[in-house]
Tab-separated table of C-alpha atoms in Angstrom:
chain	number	residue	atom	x	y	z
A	1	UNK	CA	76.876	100.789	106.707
A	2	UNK	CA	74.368	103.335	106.053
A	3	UNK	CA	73.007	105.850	109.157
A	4	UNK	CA	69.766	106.594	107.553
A	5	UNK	CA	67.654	104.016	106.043
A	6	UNK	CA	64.287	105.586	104.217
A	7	UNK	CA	61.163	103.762	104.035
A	8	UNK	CA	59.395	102.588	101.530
A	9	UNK	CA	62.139	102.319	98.714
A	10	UNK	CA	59.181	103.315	96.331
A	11	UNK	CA	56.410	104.800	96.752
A	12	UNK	CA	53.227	105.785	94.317
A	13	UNK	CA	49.953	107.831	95.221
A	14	UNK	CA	47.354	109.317	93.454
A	15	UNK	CA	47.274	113.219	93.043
A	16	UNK	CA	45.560	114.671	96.398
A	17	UNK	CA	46.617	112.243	98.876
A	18	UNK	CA	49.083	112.134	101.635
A	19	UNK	CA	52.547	110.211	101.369
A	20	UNK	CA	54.149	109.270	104.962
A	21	UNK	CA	57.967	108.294	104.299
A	22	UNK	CA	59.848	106.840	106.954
A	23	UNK	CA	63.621	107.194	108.157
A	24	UNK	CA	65.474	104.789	111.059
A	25	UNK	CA	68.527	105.823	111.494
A	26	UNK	CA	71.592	104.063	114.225
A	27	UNK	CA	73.766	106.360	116.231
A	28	UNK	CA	72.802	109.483	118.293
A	29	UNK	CA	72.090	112.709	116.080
A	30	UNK	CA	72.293	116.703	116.814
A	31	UNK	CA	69.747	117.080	114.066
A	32	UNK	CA	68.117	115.871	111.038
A	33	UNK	CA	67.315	116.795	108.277
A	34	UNK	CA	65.223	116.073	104.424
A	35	UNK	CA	66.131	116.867	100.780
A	36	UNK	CA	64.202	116.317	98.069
A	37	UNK	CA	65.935	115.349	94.746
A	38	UNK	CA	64.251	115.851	91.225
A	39	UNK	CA	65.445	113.927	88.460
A	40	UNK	CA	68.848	114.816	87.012
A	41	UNK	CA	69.066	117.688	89.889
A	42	UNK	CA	70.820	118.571	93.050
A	43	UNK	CA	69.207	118.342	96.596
A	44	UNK	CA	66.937	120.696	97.267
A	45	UNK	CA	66.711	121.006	101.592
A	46	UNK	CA	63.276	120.749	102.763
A	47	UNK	CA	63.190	120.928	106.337
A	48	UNK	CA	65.686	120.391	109.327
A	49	UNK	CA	64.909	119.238	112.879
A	50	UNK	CA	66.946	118.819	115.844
A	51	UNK	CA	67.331	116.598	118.106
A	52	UNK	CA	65.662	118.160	121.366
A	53	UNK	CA	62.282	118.484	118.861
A	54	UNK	CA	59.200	116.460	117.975
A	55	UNK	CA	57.483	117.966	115.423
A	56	UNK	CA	58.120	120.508	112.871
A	57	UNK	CA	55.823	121.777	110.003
A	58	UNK	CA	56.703	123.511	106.983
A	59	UNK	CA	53.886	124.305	104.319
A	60	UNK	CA	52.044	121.034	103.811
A	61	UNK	CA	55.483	119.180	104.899
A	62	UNK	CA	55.013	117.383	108.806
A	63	UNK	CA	57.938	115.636	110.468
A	64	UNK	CA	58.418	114.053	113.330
A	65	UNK	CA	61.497	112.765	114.994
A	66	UNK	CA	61.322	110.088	117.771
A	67	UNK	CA	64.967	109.925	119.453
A	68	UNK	CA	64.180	107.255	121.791
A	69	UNK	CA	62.989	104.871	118.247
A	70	UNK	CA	65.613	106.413	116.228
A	71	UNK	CA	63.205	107.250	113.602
A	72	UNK	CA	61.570	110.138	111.742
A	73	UNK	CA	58.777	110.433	109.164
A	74	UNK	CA	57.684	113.011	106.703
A	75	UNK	CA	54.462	113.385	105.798
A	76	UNK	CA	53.261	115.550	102.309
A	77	UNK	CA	49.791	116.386	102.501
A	78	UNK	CA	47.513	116.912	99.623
A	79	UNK	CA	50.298	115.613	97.320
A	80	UNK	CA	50.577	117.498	93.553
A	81	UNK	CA	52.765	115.622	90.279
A	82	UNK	CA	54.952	118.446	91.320
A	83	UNK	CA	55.996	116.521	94.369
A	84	UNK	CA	57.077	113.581	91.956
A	85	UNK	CA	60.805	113.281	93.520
A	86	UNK	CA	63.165	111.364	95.530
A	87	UNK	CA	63.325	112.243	98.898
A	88	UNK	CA	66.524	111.802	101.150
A	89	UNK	CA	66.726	111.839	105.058
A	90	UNK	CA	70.164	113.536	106.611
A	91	UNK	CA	71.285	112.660	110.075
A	92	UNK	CA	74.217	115.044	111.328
A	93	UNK	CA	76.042	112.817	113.881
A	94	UNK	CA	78.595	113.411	115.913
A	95	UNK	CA	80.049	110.526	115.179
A	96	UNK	CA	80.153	111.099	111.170
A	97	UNK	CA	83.034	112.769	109.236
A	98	UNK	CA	83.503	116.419	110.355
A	99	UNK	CA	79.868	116.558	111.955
A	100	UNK	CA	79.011	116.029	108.048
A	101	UNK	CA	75.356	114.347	106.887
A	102	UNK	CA	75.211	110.615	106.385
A	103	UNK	CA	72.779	110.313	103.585
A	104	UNK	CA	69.866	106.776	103.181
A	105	UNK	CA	69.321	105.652	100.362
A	106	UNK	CA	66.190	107.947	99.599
A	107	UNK	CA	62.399	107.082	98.775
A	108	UNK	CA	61.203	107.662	95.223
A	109	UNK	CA	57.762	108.662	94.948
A	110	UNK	CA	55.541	109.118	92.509
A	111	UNK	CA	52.118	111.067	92.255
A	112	UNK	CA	49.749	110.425	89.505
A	113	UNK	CA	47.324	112.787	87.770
B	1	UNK	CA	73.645	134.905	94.321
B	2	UNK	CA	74.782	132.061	92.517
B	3	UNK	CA	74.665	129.373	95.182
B	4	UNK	CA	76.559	126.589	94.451
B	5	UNK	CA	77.856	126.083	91.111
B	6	UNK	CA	79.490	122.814	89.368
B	7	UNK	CA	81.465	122.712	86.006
B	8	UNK	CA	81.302	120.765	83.829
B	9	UNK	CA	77.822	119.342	83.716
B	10	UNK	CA	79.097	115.950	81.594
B	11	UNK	CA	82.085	114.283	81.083
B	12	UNK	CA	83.339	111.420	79.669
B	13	UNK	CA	87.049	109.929	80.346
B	14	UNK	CA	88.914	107.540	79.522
B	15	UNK	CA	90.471	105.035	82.148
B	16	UNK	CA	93.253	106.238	83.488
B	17	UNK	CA	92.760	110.065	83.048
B	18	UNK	CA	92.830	112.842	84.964
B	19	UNK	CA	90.393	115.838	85.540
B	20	UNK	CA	89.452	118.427	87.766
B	21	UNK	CA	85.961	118.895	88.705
B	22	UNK	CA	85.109	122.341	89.603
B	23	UNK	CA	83.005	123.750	92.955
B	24	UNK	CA	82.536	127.705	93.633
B	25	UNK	CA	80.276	129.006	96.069
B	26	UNK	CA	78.724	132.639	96.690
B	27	UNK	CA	77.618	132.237	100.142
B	28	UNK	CA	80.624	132.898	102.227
B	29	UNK	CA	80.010	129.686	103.829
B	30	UNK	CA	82.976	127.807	105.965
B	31	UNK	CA	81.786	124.720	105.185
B	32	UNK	CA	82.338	122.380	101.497
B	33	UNK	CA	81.322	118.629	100.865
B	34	UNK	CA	82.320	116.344	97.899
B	35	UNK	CA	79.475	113.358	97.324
B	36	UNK	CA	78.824	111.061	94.936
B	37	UNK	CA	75.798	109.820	94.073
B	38	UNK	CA	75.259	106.208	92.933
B	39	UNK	CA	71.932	103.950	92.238
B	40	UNK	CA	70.304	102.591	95.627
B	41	UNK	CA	73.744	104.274	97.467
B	42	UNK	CA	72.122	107.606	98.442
B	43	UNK	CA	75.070	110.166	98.499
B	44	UNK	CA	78.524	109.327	100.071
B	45	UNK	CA	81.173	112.032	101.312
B	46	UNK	CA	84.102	111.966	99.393
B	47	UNK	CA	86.359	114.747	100.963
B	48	UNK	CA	85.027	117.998	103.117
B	49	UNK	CA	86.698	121.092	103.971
B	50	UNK	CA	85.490	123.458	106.886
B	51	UNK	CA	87.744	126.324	106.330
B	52	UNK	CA	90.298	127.752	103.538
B	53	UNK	CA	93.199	125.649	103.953
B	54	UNK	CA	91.443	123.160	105.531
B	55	UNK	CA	90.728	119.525	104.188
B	56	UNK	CA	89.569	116.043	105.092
B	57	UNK	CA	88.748	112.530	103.742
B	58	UNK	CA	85.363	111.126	104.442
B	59	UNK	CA	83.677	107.761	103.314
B	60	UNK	CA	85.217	107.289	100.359
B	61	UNK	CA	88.353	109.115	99.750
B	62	UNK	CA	90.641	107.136	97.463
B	63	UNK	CA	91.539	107.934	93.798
B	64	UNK	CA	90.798	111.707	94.732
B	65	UNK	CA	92.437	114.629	95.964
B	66	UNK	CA	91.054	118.038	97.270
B	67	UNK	CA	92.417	121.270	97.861
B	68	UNK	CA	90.602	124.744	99.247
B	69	UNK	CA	92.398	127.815	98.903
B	70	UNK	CA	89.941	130.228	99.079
B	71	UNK	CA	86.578	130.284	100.737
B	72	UNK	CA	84.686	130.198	97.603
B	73	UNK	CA	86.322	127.045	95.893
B	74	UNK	CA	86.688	123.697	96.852
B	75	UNK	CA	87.654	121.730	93.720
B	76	UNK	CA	87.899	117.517	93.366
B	77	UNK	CA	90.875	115.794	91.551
B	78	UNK	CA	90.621	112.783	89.907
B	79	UNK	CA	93.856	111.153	89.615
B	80	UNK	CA	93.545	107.807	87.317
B	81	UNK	CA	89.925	107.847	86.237
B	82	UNK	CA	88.569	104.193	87.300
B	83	UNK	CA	85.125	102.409	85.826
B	84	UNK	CA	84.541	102.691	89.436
B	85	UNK	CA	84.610	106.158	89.744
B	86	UNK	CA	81.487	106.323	87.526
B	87	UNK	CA	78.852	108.129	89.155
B	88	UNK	CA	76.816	111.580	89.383
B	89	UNK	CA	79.417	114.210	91.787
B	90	UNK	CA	77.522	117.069	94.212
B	91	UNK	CA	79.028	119.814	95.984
B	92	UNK	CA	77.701	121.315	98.507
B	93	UNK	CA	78.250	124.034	101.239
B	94	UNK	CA	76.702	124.883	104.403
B	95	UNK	CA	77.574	128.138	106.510
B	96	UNK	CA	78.325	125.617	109.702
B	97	UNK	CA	77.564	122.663	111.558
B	98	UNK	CA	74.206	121.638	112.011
B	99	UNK	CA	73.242	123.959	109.529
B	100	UNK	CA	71.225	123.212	106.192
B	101	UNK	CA	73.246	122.055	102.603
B	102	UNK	CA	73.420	123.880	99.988
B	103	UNK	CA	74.015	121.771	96.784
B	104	UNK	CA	74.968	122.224	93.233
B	105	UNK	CA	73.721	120.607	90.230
B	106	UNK	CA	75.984	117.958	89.846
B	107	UNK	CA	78.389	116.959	87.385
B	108	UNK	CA	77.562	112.912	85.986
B	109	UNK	CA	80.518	111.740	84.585
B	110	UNK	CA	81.338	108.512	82.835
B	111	UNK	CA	84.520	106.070	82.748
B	112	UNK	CA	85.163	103.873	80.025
């Protein structure tokens, strides 16, 4: 079964709004993290947070982890078509292969023009 | 610097095949990942390696082999291409645990 579990599946805004995705994930994590995927492309890291941290803020990327709800969100402010991409939450367990990431299943978003 | 680079981009086998998919690295990082990618699946580990000479299976190890002899390549056998093994395949590398991925392009390759 999967660690991470993203939230919405889909998910489609209109240029110059905000998209909140959502990750749950099951076991105890050191940290984790989110990739963003563009169509026919590798993972592209976004922004990593560990475990003993709340909030982290990269550029108009926000996320938030909440240990005690196993959960994490990241927010995209002022969204552009360029941010048209799946995104992918990362937990690095210590319980998963070799400390590796256990990927979800990603959310797809989509911003209009 | 490269980063992490895949070879080949496509390919198309038949069942029961063989092939070697190809992962290099410019990074000097420790640490190499097989995934592969399917619809709704997110990305699964295959086999990772977290040193030269050093190799293990992850989620979903069977039908391929691994070996890393060097630091800078970590290449992924295919033994008897299945229709299962269908799929998009990422490498990636990280310089250590906890640390952020580094991934390649991918290679998408198709079983018939």
């Amino acid at each position: 079964s999967q660690q991470g579990e993203e939230d919405p599946q889909a998910l489609s805004i209109q240029e110059g709004e905000n998209a909140t995705m959502n990750c749950s994930y099951k076991t105890s994590i050191n940290n984790l993290q989110w990739y963003r995927q563009n169509s026919g492309r590798g993972l592209v890291h976004l922004i990593l947070i560990r475990s003993n941290e709340r909030e982290k803020h990269s550029g108009r990327l926000r996320v938030t982890l909440d240990t005690s709800k196993k959960s994490s969100s990241l927010l995209i402010t002022a969204s552009r078509a360029a941010d048209t991409a799946s995104y992918f939450c990362a937990t690095d367990s210590p319980y998963a292969y070799g400390q590796n990431f256990v990927f979800g299943p990603g959310t797809r978003l989509s911003v209009l023009p | 610097n490269a980063g992490v680079t895949q070879t080949p981009k496509f390919q198309v086998l038949k069942t029961g095949q063989s092939m070697t998919l190809q992962c290099a690295q410019d990074m000097n990082h420790e640490y190499m990942s097989w995934y592969r990618q399917d619809p709704g699946m997110g990305l699964r580990l295959i086999h990772y390696s977290v040193g030269a000479g050093i190799t293990d299976q992850g989620e979903v190890p069977n039908g391929y082999n691994v070996s890393r002899s060097t630091t800078e390549d970590f290449p992924l056998r295919l033994l008897s291409a299945a229709p299962s093994q269908t799929s998009v395949y990422f490498c990636a590398s990280r310089f250590g645990a906890g640390n952020e991925q580094y991934f390649g392009p991918g290679t998408r390759l198709t079983v018939t």
